[in-house]
Tab-separated table of C-alpha atoms in Angstrom:
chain	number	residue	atom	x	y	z
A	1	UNK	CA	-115.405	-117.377	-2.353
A	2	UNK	CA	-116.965	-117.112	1.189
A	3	UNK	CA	-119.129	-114.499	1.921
A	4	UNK	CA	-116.575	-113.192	4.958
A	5	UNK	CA	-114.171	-112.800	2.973
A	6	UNK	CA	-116.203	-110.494	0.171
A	7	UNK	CA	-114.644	-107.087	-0.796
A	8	UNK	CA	-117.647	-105.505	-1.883
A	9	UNK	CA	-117.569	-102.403	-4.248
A	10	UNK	CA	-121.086	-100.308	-4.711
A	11	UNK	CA	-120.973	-98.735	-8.385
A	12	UNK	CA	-123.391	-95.292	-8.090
A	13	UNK	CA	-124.050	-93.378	-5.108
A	14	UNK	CA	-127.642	-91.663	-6.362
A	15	UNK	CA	-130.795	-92.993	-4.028
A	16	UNK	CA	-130.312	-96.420	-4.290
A	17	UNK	CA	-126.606	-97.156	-3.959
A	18	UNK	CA	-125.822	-95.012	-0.819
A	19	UNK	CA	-127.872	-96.397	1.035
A	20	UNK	CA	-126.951	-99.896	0.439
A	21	UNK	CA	-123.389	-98.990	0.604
A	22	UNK	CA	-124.399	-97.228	4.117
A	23	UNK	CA	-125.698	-99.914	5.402
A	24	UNK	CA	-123.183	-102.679	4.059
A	25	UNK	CA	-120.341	-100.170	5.603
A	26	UNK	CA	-121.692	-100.477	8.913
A	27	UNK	CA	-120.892	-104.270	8.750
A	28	UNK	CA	-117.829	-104.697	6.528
A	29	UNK	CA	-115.566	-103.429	4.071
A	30	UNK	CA	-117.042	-101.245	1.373
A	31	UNK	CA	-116.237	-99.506	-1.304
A	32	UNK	CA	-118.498	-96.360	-2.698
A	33	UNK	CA	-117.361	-95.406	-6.365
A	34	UNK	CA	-119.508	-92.719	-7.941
A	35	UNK	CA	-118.234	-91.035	-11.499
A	36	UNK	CA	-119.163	-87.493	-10.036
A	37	UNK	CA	-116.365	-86.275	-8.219
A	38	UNK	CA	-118.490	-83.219	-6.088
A	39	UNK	CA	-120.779	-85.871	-5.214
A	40	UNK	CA	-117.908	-88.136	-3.691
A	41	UNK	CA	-116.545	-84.799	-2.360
A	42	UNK	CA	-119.932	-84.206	-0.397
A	43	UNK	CA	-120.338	-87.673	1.111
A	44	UNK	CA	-116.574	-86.998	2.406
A	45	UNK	CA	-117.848	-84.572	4.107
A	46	UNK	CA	-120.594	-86.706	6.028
A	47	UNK	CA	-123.431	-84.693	3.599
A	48	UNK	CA	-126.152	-86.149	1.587
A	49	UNK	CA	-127.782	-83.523	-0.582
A	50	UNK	CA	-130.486	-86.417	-1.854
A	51	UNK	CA	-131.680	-86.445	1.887
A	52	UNK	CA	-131.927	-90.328	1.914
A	53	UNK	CA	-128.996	-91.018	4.501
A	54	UNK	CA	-128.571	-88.409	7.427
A	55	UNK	CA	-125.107	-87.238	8.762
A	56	UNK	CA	-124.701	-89.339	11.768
A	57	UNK	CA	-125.838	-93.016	9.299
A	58	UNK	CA	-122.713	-91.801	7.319
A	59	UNK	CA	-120.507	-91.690	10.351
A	60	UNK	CA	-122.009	-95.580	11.487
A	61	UNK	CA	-120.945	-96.773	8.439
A	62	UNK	CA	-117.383	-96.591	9.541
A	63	UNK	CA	-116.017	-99.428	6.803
A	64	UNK	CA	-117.435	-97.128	4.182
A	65	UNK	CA	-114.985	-95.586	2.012
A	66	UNK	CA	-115.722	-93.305	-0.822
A	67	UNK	CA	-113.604	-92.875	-3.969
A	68	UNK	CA	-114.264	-91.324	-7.785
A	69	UNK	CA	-111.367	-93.234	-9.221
A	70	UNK	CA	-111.927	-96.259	-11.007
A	71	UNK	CA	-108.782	-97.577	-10.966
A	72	UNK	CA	-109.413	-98.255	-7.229
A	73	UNK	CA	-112.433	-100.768	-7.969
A	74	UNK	CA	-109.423	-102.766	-8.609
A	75	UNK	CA	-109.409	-103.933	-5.103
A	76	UNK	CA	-112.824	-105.684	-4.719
A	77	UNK	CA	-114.510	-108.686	-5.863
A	78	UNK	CA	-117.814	-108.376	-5.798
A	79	UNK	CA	-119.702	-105.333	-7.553
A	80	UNK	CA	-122.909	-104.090	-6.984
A	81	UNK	CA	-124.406	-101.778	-9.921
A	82	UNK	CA	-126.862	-99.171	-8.880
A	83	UNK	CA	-126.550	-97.011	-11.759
A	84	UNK	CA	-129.955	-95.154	-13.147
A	85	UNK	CA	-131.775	-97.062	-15.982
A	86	UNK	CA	-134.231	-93.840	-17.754
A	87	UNK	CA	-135.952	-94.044	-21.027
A	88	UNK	CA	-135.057	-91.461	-23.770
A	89	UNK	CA	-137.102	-88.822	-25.705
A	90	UNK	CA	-139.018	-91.708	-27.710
A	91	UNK	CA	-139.652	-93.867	-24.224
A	92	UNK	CA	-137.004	-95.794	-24.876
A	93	UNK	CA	-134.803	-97.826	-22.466
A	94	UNK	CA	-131.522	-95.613	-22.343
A	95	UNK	CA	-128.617	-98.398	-21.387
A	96	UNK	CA	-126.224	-95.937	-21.486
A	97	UNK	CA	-125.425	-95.346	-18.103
A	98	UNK	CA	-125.702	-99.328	-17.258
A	99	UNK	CA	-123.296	-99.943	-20.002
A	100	UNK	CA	-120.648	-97.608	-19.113
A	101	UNK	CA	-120.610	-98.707	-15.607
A	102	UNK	CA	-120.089	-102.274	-17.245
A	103	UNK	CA	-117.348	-101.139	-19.487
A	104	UNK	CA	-115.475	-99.433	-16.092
A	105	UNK	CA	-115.819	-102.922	-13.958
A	106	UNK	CA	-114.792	-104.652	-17.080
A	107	UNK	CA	-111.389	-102.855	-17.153
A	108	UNK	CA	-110.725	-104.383	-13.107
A	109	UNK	CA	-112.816	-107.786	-13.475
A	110	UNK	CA	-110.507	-110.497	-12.445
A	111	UNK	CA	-111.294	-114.728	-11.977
A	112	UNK	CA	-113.853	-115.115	-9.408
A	113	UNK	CA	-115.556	-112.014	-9.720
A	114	UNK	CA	-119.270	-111.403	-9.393
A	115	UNK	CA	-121.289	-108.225	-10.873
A	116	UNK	CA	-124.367	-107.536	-9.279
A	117	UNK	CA	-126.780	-105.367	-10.822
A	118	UNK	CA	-129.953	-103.561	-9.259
A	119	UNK	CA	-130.349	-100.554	-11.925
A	120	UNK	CA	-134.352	-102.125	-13.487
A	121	UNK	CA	-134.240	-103.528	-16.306
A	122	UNK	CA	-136.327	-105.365	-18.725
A	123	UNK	CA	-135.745	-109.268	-18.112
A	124	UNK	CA	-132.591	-110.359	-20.022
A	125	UNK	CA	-130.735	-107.407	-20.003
A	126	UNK	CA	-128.333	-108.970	-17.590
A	127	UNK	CA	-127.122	-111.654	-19.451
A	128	UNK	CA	-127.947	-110.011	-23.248
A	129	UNK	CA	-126.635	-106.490	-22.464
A	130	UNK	CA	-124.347	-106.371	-19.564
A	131	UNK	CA	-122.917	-109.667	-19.415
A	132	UNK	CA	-121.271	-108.907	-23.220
A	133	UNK	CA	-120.130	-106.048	-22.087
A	134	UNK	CA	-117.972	-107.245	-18.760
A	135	UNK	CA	-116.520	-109.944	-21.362
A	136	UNK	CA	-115.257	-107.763	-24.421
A	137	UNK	CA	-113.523	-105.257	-22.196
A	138	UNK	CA	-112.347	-108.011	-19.517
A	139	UNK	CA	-111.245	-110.731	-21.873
A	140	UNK	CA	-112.852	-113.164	-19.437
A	141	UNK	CA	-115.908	-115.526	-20.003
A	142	UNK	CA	-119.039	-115.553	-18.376
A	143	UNK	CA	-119.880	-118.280	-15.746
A	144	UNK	CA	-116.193	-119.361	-16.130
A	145	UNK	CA	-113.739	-116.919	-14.981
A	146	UNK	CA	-116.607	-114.471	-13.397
A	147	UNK	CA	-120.351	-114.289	-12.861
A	148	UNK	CA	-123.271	-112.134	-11.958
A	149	UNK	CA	-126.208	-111.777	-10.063
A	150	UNK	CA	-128.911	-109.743	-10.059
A	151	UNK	CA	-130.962	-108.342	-6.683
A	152	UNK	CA	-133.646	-105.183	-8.029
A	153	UNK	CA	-133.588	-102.489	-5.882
A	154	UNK	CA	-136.417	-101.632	-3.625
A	155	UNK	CA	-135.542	-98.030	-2.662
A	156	UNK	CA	-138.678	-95.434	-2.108
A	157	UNK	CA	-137.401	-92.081	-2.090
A	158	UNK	CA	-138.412	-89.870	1.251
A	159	UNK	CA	-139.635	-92.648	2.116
A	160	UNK	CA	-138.155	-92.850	6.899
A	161	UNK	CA	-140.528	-95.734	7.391
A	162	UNK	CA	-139.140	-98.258	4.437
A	163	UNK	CA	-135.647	-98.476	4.351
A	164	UNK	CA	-133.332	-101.398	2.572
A	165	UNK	CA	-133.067	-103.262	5.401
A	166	UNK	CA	-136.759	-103.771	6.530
A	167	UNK	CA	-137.843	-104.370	2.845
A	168	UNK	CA	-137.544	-107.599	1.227
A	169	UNK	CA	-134.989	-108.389	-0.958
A	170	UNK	CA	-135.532	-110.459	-4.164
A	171	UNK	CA	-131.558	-112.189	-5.295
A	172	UNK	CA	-130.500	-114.233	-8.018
A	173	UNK	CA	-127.255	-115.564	-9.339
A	174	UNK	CA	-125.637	-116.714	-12.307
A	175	UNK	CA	-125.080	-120.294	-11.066
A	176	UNK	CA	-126.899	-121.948	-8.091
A	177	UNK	CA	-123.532	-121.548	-5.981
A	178	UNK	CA	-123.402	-117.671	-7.075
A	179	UNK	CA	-127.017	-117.747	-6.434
A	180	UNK	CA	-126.586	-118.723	-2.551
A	181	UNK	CA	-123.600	-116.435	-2.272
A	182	UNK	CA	-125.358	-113.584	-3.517
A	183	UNK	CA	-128.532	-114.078	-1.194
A	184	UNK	CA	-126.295	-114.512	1.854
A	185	UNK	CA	-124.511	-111.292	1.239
A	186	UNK	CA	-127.937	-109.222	1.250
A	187	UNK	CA	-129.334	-111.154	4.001
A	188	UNK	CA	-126.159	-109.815	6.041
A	189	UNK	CA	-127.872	-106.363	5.827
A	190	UNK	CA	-131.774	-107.171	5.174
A	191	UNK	CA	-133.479	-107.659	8.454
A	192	UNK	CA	-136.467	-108.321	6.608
A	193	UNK	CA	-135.381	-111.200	4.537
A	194	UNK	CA	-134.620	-112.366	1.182
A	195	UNK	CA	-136.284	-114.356	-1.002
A	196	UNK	CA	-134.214	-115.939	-4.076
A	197	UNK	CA	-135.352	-116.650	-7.360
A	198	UNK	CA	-135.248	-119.371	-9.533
A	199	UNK	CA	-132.798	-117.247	-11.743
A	200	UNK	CA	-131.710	-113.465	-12.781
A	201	UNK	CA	-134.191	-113.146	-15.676
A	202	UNK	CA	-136.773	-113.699	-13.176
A	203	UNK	CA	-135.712	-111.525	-10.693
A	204	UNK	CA	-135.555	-108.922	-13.671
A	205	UNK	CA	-138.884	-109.601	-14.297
A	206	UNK	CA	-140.164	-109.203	-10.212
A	207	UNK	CA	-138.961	-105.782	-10.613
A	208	UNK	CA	-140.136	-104.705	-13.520
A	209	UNK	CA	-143.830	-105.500	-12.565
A	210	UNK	CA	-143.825	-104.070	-9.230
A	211	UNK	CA	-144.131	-101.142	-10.859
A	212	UNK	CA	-145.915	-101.839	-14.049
A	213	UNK	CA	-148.670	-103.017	-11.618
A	214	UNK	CA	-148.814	-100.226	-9.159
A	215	UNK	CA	-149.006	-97.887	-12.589
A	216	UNK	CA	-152.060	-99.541	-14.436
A	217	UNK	CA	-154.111	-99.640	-11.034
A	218	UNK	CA	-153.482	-95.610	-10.481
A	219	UNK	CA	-154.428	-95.489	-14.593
A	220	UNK	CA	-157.464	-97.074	-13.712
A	221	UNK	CA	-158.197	-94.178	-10.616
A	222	UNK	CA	-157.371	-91.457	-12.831
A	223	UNK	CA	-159.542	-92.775	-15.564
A	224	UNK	CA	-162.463	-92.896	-12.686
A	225	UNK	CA	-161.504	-89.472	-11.561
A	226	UNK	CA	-162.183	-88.179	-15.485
A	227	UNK	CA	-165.114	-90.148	-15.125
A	228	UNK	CA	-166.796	-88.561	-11.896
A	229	UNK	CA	-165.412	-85.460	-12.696
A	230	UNK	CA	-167.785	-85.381	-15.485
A	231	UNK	CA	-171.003	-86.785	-13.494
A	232	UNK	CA	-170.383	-83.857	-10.705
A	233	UNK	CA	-168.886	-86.396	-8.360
A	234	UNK	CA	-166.081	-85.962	-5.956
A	235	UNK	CA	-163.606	-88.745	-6.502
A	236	UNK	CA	-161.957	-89.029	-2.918
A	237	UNK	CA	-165.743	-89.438	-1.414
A	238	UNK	CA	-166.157	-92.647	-3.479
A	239	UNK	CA	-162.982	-93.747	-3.213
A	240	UNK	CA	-163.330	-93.399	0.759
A	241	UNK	CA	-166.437	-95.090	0.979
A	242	UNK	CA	-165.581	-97.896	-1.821
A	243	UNK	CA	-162.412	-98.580	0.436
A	244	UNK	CA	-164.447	-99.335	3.486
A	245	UNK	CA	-164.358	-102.919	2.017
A	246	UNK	CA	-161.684	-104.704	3.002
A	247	UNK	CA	-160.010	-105.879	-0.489
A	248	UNK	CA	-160.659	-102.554	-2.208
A	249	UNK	CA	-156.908	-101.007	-3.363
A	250	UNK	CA	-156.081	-97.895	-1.931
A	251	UNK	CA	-155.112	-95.834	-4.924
A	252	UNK	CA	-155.888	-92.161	-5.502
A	253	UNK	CA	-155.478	-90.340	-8.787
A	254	UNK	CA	-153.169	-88.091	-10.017
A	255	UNK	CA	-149.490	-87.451	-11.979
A	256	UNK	CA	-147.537	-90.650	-12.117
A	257	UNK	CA	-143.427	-89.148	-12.433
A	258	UNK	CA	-140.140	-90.851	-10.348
A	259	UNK	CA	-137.968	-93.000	-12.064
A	260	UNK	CA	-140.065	-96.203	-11.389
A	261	UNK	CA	-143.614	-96.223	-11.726
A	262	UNK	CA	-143.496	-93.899	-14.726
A	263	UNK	CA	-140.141	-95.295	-16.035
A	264	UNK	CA	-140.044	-99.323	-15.703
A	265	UNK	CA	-143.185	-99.826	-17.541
A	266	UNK	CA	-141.281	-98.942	-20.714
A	267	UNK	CA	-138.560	-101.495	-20.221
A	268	UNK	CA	-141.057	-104.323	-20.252
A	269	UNK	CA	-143.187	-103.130	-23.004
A	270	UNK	CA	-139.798	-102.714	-25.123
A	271	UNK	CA	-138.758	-106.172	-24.712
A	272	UNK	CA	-142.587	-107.670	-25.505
A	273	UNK	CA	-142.177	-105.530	-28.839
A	274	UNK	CA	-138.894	-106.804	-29.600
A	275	UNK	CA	-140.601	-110.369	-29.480
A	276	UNK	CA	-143.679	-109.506	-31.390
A	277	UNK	CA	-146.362	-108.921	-28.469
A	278	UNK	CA	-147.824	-105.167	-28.633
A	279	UNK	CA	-148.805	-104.860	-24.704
A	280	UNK	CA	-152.621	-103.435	-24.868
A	281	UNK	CA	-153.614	-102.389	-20.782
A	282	UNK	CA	-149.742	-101.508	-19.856
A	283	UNK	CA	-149.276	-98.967	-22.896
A	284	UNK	CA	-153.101	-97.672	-22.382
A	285	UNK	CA	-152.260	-96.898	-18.777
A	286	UNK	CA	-149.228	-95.381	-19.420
A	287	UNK	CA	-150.968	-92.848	-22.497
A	288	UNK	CA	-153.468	-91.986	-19.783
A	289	UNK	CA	-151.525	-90.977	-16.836
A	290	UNK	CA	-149.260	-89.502	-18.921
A	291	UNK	CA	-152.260	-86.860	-20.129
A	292	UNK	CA	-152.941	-86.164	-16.877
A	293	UNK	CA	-150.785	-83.198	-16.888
A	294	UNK	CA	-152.739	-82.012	-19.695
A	295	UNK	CA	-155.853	-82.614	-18.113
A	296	UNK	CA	-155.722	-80.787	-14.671
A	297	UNK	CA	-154.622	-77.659	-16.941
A	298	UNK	CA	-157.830	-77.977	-19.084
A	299	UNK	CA	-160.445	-78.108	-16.000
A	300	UNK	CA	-158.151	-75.391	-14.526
A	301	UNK	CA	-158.729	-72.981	-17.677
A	302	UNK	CA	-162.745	-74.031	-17.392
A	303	UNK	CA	-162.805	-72.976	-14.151
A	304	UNK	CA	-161.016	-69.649	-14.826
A	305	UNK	CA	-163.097	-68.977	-17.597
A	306	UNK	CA	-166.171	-69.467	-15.367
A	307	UNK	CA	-165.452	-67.167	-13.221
A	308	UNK	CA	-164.507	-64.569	-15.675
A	309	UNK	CA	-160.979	-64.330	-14.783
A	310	UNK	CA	-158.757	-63.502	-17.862
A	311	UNK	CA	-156.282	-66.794	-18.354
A	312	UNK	CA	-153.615	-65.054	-21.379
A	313	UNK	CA	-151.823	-63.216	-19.565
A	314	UNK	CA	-152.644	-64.483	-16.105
A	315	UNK	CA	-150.259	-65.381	-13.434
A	316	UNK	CA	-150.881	-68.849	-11.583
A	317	UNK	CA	-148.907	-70.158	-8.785
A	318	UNK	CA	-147.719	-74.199	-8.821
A	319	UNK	CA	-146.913	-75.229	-5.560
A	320	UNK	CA	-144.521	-78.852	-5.445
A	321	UNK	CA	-142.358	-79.505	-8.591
A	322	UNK	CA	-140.692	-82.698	-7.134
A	323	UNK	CA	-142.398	-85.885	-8.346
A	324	UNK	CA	-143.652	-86.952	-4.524
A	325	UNK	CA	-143.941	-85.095	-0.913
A	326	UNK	CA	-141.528	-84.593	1.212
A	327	UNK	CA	-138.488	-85.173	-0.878
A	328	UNK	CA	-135.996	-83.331	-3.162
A	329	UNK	CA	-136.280	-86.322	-6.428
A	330	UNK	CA	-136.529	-83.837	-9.267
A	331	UNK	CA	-136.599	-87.404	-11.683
A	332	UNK	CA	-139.095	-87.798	-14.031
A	333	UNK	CA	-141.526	-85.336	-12.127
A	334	UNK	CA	-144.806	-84.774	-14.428
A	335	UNK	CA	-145.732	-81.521	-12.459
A	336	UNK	CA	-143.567	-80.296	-15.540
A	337	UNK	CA	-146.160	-81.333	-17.873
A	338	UNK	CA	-148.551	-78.658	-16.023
A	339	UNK	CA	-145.890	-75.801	-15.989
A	340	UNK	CA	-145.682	-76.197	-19.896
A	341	UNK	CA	-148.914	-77.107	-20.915
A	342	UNK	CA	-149.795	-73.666	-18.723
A	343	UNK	CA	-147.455	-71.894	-21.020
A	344	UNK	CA	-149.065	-72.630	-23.855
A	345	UNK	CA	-152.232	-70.427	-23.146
A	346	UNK	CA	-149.284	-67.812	-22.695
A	347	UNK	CA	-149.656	-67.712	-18.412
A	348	UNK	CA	-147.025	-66.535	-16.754
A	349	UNK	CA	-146.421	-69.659	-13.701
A	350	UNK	CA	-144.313	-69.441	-10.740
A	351	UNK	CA	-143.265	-72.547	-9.395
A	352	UNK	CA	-142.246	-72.875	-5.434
A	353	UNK	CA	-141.221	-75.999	-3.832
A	354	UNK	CA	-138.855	-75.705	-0.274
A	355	UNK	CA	-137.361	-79.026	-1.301
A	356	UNK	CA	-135.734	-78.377	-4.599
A	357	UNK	CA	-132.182	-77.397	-5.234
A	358	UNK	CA	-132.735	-74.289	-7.818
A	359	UNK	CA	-129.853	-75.169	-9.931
A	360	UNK	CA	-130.776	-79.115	-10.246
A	361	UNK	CA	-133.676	-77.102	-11.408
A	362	UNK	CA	-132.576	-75.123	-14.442
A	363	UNK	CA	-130.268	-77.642	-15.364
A	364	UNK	CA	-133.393	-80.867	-15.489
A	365	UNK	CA	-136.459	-78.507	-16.624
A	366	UNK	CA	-135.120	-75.052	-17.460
A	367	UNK	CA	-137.072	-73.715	-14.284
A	368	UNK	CA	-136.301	-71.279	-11.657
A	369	UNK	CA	-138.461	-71.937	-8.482
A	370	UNK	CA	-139.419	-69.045	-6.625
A	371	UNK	CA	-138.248	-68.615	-3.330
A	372	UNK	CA	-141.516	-66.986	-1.614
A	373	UNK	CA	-144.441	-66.753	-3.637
A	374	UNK	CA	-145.931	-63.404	-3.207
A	375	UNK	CA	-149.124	-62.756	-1.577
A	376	UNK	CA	-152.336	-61.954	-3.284
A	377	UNK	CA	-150.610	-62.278	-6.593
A	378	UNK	CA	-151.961	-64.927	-8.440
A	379	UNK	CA	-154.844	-66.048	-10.637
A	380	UNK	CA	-154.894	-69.409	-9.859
A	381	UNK	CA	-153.178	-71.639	-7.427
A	382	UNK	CA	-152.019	-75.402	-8.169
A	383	UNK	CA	-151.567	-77.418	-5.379
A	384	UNK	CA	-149.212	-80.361	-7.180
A	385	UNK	CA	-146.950	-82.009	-4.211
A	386	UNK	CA	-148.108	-82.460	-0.552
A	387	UNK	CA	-145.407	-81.176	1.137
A	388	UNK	CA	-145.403	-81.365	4.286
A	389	UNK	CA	-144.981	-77.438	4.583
A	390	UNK	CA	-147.973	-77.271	2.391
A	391	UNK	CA	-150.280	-78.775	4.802
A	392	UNK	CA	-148.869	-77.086	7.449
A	393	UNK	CA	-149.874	-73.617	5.663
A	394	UNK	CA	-153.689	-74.974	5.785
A	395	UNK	CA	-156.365	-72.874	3.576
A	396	UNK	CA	-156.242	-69.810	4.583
A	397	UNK	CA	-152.640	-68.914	4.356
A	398	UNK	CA	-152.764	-70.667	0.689
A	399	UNK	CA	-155.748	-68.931	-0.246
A	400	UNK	CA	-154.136	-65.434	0.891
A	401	UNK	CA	-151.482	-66.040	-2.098
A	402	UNK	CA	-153.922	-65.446	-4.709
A	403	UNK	CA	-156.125	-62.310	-5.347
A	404	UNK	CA	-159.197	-61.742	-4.133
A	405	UNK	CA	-161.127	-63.917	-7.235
A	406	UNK	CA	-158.950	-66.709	-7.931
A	407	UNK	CA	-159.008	-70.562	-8.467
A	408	UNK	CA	-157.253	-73.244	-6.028
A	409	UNK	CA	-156.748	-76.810	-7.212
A	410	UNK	CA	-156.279	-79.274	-5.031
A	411	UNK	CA	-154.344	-82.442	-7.122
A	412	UNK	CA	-153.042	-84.265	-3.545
A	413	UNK	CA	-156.148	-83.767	-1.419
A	414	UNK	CA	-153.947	-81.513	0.835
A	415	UNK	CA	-157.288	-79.386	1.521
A	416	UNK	CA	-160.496	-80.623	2.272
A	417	UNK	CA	-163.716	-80.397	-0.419
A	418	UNK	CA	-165.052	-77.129	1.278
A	419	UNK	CA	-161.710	-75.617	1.716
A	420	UNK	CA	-160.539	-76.151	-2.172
A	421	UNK	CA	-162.105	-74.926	-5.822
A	422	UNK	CA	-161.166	-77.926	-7.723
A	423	UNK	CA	-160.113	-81.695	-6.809
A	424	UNK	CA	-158.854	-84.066	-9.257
């Protein structure tokens, strides 16, 4: 197979495969299969409720067709999976939804074909979980009659700056042939380059310490934040002056949610258990910035209780329930942790955040945001997101929400020191 003559399908049309299908449909023949038939309906329609690809990238991408039936992967040959890869209740890697889009590329997998998966994934999974999969339902055999390839996404949600074509892309094959094929279909679309590995278990691996990294170093922060919060020390003045030297990491502390950086670390810790090596500094720095939730409402209720303001029965306001600024991802948001650990001292919270769909809402977290928080009503304000709304309101208008003793927390250094009550 020459890379010309690909027929490329893209399986899952969340905030990694549109995109790539967008931008692959601008140059040739593509095929966007999602299961969820209002979600094909929408991008139809040239919308994007995620917010990742705007109207008028839909209408460049004029190769780009859109289909829930699976009967019409049938007519391509090379697949690319972009299916979400979350942990379960026990933070453990759910397959699920990686399996079943195996088991629906099985049923059309003919001789020649290559899957190409970009869902993270603990390193093997492509060969030990998916690769099993294609053959049962297929009938076919693996580096035989079809192959894969694996290319980890890169996507940051919200993100207008880095976009899958100016960001690197790591590809891999099955065989060295598959391998080049594979890395000359991305670097079609990837202005930035490509860089192919050795093989697809470690291109499994590049991905799943990206993130693993990115999470210990922000454990460490947050640890430092506990730290100086105790000594009477404002954390963003150290870590401004410490980063005044050149090699110092620019980190800054606070709740670690999406699906990557709190997600992927649990796929690689879950394959070093299955081979009898208990991961020390990647479990500890996933225990600690998963108490941070806890944490911010514990100095909150301190600082409520110094000021003599009654917390049962008090109403505080949490502004940003989306797990980063400036985008509507709902996934894996920790801001959740706050809203219930607040319940438990029996507070009555009202959450607001412009960017969230109300229903995805309820249906995720069993919330209903506000849609105007009222003014002078609450006890305590929680700045959790920086929206970009948010620091457009500035002090005085947040400030104006609460009544006339009340508490504002700054977690996202939105404010300045002067202007807030509390800073992580």
């Amino acid at each position: 197979m020459q890379v010309e003559d690909v027929k490329l399908a893209v399986v899952g049309l969340g905030y990694v495969g549109l995109p790539l299908a967008v931008e692959f449909g601008k140059k040739r023949w593509v095929l966007g299969f999602d299961i969820n038939a209002r979600r094909i309906a929408e991008l139809k329609e040239g919308k994007d409720h995620t917010l990742e690809v705007e109207p008028e990238e839909l209408a460049q991408a004029t190769q780009l067709r859109f289909t829930h039936e699976a009967v019409e992967l049938a007519e391509a040959d090379v697949f690319i999976v972009t299916v979400p890869t979350p942990i379960d209740e026990y933070k453990q890697p759910d397959l699920t939804p990686l399996i079943r889009a195996s088991e629906t590329i099985g049923k059309v997998l003919k001789r020649g074909d290559i899957v190409i998966y970009e869902s993270t994934v603990f390193p093997g999974a492509t060969e030990e979980v998916c690769v099993p999969v294609l053959e049962r339902v297929s009938g076919l055999r693996f580096n035989e009659d079809f192959y894969a390839g694996y290319s980890p996404e890169r996507i940051n949600p919200g993100d207008k700056t880095h976009r899958v074509a100016n960001i690197k892309k790591v590809t891999s094959g099955s065989t060295p042939e598959v391998a080049d094929l594979v890395d000359a279909l991305y670097a079609q679309i990837i202005t930035a380059g490509t860089h192919k590995a050795p093989s697809i278990r470690v291109a499994e691996a590049a991905k799943v310490i990206e993130n693993t990294q990115r999470d210990v170093n922000i454990a460490l922060i947050n640890e430092l934040a506990l730290i100086f919060n105790k000594l009477g020390i404002d954390t963003l003045s150290v870590l401004e002056a410490a980063g005044t030297k050149w090699n110092f990491l620019p980190f800054r502390p606070g709740l670690v949610g999406g699906h990557c950086i709190g997600v992927d670390p649990y796929y690689l810790t879950h394959k070093a258990q299955s081979i009898g090596y208990h991961p020390e500094i990647i479990l500890a720095g996933r225990r600690l910035n998963d108490s941070m939730g806890g944490y911010v409402v514990s100095q909150l209720v301190k600082a409520m209780t110094k000021r003599c303001i009654q917390v049962q029965g008090s109403k505080v306001l949490v502004m940003g329930l989306t797990f980063k600024e400036n985008c509507p991802d709902l996934r894996n948001t920790r801001v959740v942790d706050i809203v219930r650990e607040l319940g438990e001292y029996n507070i009555d919270v009202d959450v607001y955040d412009p960017w969230v769909d109300t229903a995805e809402a309820v249906q995720e977290y069993g919330i209903t945001p506000v849609k105007a928080p009222a003014q002078g009503a609450y006890d305590a304000i929680i700045l959790a997101v920086a929206h970009q709304q948010f620091a457009q309101m500035g002090a005085a208008a947040i400030r104006a929400l609460g009544k006339p003793e009340h508490v504002l927390y700054d977690l996202k250094y939105v404010l300045s020191q002067e202007e807030s009550d509390l800073r992580l």
